[in-house]
Amino acid sequence: MTDIDVRDITALRAQGDLGEFLRQTRETEAATNAQRKRLVYRHPDLVDQLRLIGQDPWNGRIPPAQWSGAINTSPVRAQLLAIVAEAEKRTGHQQQAAA
């Protein structure tokens, strides 16, 4: 999700734009997840890696870099990032897996 704070949310709500902002954010995230999933599922060996970490079926989502104000050090997150990076490398995509 985009980096916004309480003041931004308050302003969006006051302008009547909060619902639209949330809808657009969800749509963008869903499209990004679907793209990641398509990239990874093209490669059977990467799907095998997903299975090994208990993530198959996988919806393409990568947990956030920060969770409750702390850096997310989940090994599953790190493995998902590595799997997506490998899929992107193989297909020539230069997009970043997740920030």
Tab-separated table of C-alpha atoms in Angstrom:
chain	number	residue	atom	x	y	z
A	1	MET	CA	0.000	0.000	0.000
A	2	THR	CA	1.084	3.553	-0.592
A	3	ASP	CA	2.793	5.280	2.311
A	4	ILE	CA	0.104	7.458	3.827
A	5	ASP	CA	-0.410	8.672	7.350
A	6	VAL	CA	-3.379	9.574	9.516
A	7	ARG	CA	-3.444	13.143	8.166
A	8	ASP	CA	-3.699	11.827	4.601
A	9	ILE	CA	-6.550	9.518	5.542
A	10	THR	CA	-8.328	12.339	7.351
A	11	ALA	CA	-7.965	14.604	4.303
A	12	LEU	CA	-9.165	11.885	1.923
A	13	ARG	CA	-12.157	11.198	4.153
A	14	ALA	CA	-12.992	14.921	4.382
A	15	GLN	CA	-12.819	15.233	0.588
A	16	GLY	CA	-14.964	12.135	0.127
A	17	ASP	CA	-12.117	10.370	-1.695
A	18	LEU	CA	-11.122	7.704	0.829
A	19	GLY	CA	-13.344	4.987	-0.644
A	20	GLU	CA	-12.028	5.604	-4.153
A	21	PHE	CA	-8.437	5.642	-2.910
A	22	LEU	CA	-8.931	2.302	-1.168
A	23	ARG	CA	-10.634	0.792	-4.238
A	24	GLN	CA	-7.780	1.880	-6.515
A	25	THR	CA	-5.185	0.612	-4.042
A	26	ARG	CA	-6.872	-2.807	-3.864
A	27	GLU	CA	-7.092	-3.003	-7.669
A	28	THR	CA	-3.424	-2.105	-8.063
A	29	GLU	CA	-2.372	-4.664	-5.456
A	30	ALA	CA	-4.534	-7.363	-7.066
A	31	ALA	CA	-2.998	-6.673	-10.484
A	32	THR	CA	0.536	-6.765	-9.066
A	33	ASN	CA	-0.178	-10.041	-7.252
A	34	ALA	CA	-1.666	-11.580	-10.396
A	35	GLN	CA	1.399	-10.575	-12.424
A	36	ARG	CA	3.748	-12.124	-9.860
A	37	LYS	CA	1.698	-15.306	-9.788
A	38	ARG	CA	1.754	-15.591	-13.607
A	39	LEU	CA	5.524	-15.113	-13.663
A	40	VAL	CA	6.217	-17.743	-11.014
A	41	TYR	CA	3.725	-20.355	-12.193
A	42	ARG	CA	5.397	-20.467	-15.632
A	43	HIS	CA	8.275	-22.345	-14.013
A	44	PRO	CA	7.535	-25.769	-12.484
A	45	ASP	CA	10.699	-25.718	-10.381
A	46	LEU	CA	9.653	-22.411	-8.807
A	47	VAL	CA	6.215	-23.840	-8.067
A	48	ASP	CA	8.034	-26.718	-6.352
A	49	GLN	CA	9.841	-24.135	-4.210
A	50	LEU	CA	6.483	-22.603	-3.286
A	51	ARG	CA	5.291	-26.047	-2.183
A	52	LEU	CA	8.385	-26.541	-0.049
A	53	ILE	CA	7.624	-23.388	1.908
A	54	GLY	CA	3.904	-24.191	2.159
A	55	GLN	CA	2.784	-21.491	-0.260
A	56	ASP	CA	1.100	-23.472	-3.044
A	57	PRO	CA	-1.472	-22.476	-4.018
A	58	TRP	CA	-0.158	-18.916	-3.857
A	59	ASN	CA	-2.018	-15.746	-4.800
A	60	GLY	CA	1.077	-13.685	-5.668
A	61	ARG	CA	1.042	-11.638	-2.477
A	62	ILE	CA	4.284	-10.896	-0.677
A	63	PRO	CA	3.924	-9.813	2.960
A	64	PRO	CA	4.863	-6.182	3.642
A	65	ALA	CA	8.430	-5.142	4.438
A	66	GLN	CA	7.249	-3.700	7.750
A	67	TRP	CA	4.697	-5.151	10.112
A	68	SER	CA	3.339	-3.259	13.119
A	69	GLY	CA	6.188	-0.771	12.847
A	70	ALA	CA	8.916	-3.437	12.851
A	71	ILE	CA	10.907	-4.820	9.940
A	72	ASN	CA	9.331	-8.038	8.687
A	73	THR	CA	12.048	-10.667	9.016
A	74	SER	CA	9.812	-13.604	8.071
A	75	PRO	CA	11.802	-16.311	6.285
A	76	VAL	CA	8.756	-17.012	4.109
A	77	ARG	CA	8.753	-13.388	2.913
A	78	ALA	CA	12.443	-13.648	2.046
A	79	GLN	CA	11.862	-16.911	0.168
A	80	LEU	CA	8.924	-15.464	-1.765
A	81	LEU	CA	11.034	-12.464	-2.751
A	82	ALA	CA	13.790	-14.787	-3.978
A	83	ILE	CA	11.342	-16.933	-5.962
A	84	VAL	CA	9.760	-13.899	-7.615
A	85	ALA	CA	13.162	-12.373	-8.362
A	86	GLU	CA	14.225	-15.607	-10.064
A	87	ALA	CA	11.007	-15.700	-12.122
A	88	GLU	CA	11.543	-12.082	-13.163
A	89	LYS	CA	15.148	-12.783	-14.068
A	90	ARG	CA	14.135	-15.729	-16.244
A	91	THR	CA	11.484	-13.751	-18.080
A	92	GLY	CA	13.549	-10.609	-18.432
A	93	HIS	CA	11.322	-8.510	-16.205
A	94	GLN	CA	13.101	-5.681	-14.488
A	95	GLN	CA	10.355	-4.805	-12.019
A	96	GLN	CA	11.117	-5.047	-8.337
A	97	ALA	CA	9.407	-7.962	-6.589
A	98	ALA	CA	8.330	-5.950	-3.560
A	99	ALA	CA	9.569	-2.995	-1.644
